[in-house]
Coordinates of C-alpha atoms in Angstrom, one line a residue:
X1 CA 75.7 -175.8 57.3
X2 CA 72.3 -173.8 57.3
X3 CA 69.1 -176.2 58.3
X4 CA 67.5 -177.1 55.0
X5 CA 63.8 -174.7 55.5
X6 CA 65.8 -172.2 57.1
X7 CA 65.1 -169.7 54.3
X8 CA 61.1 -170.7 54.2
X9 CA 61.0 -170.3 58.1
X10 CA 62.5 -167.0 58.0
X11 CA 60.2 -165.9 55.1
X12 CA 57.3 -167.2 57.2
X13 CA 57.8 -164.4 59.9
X14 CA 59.0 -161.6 58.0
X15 CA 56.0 -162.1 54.8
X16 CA 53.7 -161.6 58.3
X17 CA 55.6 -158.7 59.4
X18 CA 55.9 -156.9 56.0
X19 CA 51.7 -158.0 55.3
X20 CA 50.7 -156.8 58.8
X21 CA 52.9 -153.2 58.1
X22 CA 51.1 -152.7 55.3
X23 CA 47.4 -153.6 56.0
X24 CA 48.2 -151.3 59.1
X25 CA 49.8 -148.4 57.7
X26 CA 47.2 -148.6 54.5
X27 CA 44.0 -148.7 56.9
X28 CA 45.7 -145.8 58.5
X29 CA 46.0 -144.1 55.3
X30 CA 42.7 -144.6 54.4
X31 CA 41.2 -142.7 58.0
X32 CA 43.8 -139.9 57.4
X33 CA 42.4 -139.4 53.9
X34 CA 39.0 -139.7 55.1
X35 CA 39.7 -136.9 57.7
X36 CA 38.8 -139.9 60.5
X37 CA 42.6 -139.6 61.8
X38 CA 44.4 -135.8 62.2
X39 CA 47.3 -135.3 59.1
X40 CA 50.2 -137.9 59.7
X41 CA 52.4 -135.8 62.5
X42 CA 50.0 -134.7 64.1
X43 CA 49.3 -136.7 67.9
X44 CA 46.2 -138.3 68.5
X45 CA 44.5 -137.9 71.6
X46 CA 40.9 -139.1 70.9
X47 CA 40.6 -142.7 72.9
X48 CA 37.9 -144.0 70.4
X49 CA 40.4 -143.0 67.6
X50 CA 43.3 -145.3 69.0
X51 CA 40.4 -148.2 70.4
X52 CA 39.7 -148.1 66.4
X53 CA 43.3 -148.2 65.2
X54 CA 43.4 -151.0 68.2
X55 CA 40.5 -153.1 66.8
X56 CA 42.0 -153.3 62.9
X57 CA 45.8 -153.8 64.2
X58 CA 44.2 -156.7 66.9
X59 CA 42.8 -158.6 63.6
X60 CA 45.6 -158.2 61.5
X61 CA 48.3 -159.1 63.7
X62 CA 45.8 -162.5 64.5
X63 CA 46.0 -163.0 60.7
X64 CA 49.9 -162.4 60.3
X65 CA 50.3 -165.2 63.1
X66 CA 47.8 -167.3 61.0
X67 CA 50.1 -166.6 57.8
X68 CA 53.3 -167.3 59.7
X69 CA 51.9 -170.4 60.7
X70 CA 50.5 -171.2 57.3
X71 CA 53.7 -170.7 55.4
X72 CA 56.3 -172.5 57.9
X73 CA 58.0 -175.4 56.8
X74 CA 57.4 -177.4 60.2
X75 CA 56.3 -176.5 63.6
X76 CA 53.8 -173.6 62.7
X77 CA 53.3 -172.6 66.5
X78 CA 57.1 -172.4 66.9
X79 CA 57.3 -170.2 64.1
X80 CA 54.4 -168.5 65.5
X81 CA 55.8 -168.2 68.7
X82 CA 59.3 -166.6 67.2
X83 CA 57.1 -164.3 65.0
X84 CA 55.3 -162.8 68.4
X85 CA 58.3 -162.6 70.1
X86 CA 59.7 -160.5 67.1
X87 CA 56.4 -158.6 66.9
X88 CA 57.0 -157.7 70.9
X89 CA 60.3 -156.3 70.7
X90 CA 59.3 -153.9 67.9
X91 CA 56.0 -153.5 70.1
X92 CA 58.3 -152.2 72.8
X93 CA 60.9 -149.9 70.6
X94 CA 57.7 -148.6 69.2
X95 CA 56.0 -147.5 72.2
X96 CA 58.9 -146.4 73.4
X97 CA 58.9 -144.2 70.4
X98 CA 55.4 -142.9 70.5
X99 CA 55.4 -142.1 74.2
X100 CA 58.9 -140.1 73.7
X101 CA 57.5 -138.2 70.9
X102 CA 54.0 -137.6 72.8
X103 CA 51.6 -139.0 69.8
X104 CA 49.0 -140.5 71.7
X105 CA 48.2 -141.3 75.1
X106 CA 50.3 -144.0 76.0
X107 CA 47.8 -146.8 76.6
X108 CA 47.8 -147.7 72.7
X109 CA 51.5 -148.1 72.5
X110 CA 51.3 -150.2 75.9
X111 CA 48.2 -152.2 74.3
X112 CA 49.6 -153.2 71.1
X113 CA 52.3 -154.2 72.7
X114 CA 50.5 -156.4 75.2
X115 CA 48.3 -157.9 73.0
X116 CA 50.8 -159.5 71.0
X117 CA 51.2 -162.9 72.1
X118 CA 47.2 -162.9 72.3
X119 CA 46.6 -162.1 69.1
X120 CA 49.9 -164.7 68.0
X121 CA 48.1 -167.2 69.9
X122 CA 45.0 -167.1 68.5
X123 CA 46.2 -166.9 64.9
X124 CA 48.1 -169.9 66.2
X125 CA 45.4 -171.7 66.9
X126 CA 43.2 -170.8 64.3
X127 CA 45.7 -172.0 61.7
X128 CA 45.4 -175.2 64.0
X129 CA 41.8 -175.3 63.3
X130 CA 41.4 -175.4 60.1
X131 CA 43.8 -178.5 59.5
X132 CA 41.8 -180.5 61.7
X133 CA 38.8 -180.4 59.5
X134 CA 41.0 -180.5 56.4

């Protein structure tokens, strides 16, 4: 028999997934659009480019922790901790990815991917945070 808040733990780490995807992917829309970013396909090799994409994704992966841990039944930080680990195996296939196909120099793939139980952590703890003072 399934655990009760099985279906509201689950939704807590995939509504973070699917929120983060798209706050990504739109701010990334928004720089090709702008001409910031080359067309979609197209590799990019400026390093102040991909520290920008860097700085957004940093902040809203800290936020999709801070949702995860927000919309869990119970334990936020376990839930958080699941969500990062999820978030780092994606990291990983993604980099992969990127560095196979050549799209960037392969410190941003290797970044993101670092950086996510830092950023899961501090969402973590930020969530923590503001129930104290609640």
């Amino acid at each position: 028999m399934p655990a009760p808040h099985l279906g509201r733990s689950i939704w807590s780490i995939v509504a973070a997934i699917i929120v983060v995807t798209i706050l990504s992917l739109g701010t990334d829309e928004i720089f090709h659009l702008l001409g910031v970013y080359p067309p979609w396909g197209q590799p990019m090799w400026e390093a102040k480019l991909n520290a920008l994409a860097l700085s957004y994704r940093l902040v809203y992966d800290t936020f999709g922790s801070y949702l995860t841990a927000r919309l869990a039944p119970y334990q936020p930080l376990r839930h958080v901790l699941w969500g990062a680990h999820i978030a780092f195996l994606l990291s990983l296939l993604g980099a992969a990815g990127a560095i196979a196909m050549k799209a960037g120099p392969v410190w941003y793939p290797v970044a993101l991917a670092l950086s996510v139980y830092p950023t899961a952590w501090l969402g973590g703890r930020l969530y923590q945070m503001g129930q104290r003072t609640a």
